[in-house]
Coordinates of N, CA and C in Angstrom, one line a residue:
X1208 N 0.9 -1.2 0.0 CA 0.0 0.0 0.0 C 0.9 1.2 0.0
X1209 N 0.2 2.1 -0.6 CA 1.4 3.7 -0.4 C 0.3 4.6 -0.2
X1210 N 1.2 5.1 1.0 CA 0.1 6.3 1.7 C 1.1 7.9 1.2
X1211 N 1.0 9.1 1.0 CA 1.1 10.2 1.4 C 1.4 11.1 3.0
X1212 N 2.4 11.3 2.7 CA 2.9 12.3 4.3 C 3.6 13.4 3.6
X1213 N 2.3 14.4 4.4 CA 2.5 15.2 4.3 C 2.9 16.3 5.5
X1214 N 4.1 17.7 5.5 CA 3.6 18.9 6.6 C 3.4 19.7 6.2
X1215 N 2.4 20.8 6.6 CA 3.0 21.9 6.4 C 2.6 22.8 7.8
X1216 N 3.0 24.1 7.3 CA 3.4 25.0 8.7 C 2.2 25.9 8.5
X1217 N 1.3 26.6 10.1 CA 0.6 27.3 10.0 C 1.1 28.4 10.0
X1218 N 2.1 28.7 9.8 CA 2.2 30.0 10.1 C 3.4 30.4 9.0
X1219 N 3.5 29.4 8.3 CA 4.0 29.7 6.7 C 3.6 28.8 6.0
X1220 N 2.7 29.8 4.9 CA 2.1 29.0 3.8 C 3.1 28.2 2.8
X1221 N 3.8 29.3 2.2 CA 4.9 28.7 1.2 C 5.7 27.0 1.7
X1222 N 5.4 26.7 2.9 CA 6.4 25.7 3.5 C 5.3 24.1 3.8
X1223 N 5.2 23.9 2.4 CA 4.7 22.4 1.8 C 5.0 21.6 1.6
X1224 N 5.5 20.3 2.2 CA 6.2 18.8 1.8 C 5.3 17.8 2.0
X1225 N 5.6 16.7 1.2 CA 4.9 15.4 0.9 C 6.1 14.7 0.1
X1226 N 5.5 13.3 0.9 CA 6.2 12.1 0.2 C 5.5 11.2 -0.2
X1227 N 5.4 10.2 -1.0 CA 4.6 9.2 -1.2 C 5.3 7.6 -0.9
X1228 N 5.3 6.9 0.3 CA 5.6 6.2 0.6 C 4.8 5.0 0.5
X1229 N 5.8 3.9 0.4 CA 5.4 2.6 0.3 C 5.2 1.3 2.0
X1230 N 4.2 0.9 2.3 CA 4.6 0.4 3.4 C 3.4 -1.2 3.3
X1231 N 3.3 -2.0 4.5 CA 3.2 -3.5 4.3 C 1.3 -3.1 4.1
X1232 N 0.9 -3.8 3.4 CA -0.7 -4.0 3.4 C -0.9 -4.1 5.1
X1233 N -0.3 -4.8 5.6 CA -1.0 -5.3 6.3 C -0.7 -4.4 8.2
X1234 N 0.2 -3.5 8.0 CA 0.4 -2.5 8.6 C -0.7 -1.8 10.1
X1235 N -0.2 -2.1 11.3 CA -1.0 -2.1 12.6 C -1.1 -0.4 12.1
X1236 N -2.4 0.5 12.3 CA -2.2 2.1 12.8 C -1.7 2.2 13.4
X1237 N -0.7 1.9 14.8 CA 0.2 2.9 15.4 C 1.3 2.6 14.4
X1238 N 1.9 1.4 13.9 CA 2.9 1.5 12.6 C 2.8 2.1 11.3
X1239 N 1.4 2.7 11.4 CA 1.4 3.5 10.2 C 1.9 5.0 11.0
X1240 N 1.2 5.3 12.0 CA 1.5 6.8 12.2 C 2.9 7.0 12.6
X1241 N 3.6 5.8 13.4 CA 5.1 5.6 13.8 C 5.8 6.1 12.1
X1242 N 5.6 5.1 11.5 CA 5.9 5.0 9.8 C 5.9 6.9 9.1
X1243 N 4.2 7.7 9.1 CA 4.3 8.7 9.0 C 5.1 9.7 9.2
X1244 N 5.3 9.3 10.6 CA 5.6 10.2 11.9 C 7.6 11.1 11.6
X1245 N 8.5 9.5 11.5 CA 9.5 9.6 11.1 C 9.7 10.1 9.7
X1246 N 8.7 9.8 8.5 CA 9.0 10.1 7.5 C 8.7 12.0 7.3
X1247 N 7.9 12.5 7.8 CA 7.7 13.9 8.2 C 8.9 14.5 8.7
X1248 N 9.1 13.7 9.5 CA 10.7 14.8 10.5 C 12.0 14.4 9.4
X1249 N 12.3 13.6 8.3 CA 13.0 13.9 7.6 C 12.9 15.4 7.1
X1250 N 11.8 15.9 6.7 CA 12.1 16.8 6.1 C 12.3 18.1 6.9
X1251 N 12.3 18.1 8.0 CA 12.3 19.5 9.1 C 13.9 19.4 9.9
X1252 N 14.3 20.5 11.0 CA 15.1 20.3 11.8 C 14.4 21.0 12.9
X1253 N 14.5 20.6 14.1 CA 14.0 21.3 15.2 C 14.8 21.2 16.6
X1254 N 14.9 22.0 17.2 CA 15.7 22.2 18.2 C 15.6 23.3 19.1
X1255 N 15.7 23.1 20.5 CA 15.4 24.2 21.8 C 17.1 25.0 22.3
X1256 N 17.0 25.7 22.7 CA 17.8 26.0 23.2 C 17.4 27.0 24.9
X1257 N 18.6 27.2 25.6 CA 17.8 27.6 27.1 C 18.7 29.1 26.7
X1258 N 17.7 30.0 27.6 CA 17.8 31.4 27.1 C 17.7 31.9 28.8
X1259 N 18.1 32.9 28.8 CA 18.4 34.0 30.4 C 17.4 34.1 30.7
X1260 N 17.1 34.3 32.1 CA 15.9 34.7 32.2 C 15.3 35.6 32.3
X1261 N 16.1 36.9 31.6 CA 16.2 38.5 31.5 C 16.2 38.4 29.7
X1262 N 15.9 37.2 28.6 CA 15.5 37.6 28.1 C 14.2 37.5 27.8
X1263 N 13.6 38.3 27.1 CA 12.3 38.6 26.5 C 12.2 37.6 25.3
X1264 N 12.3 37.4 24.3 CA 12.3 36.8 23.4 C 13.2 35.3 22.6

């Protein structure tokens, strides 16, 4: 079966990805959304960083 994963951002339009992925027929839903899940964060980077607590922003 091949599903579509897609993201995009609310708060930028222009920022639209999809993939069309191939995975087993017979596939539990938490292994499809696990499946999804990783294939999404290929395409992103994300990361926190700790900031003062005198700053604002």
């Amino acid at each position: 079966m091949k599903i579509r994963v897609w993201i995009q951002s609310p708060d930028n339009a222009s920022f639209n990805e999809c993939d069309i992925i191939e995975v087993p027929d017979n596939i539990s839903d938490d292994e499809l959304e696990e499946t999804a899940r990783e294939t999404a964060f290929e395409h992103i980077d994300w990361g926190y960083e700790r900031v003062n607590s005198d700053e604002n922003t």
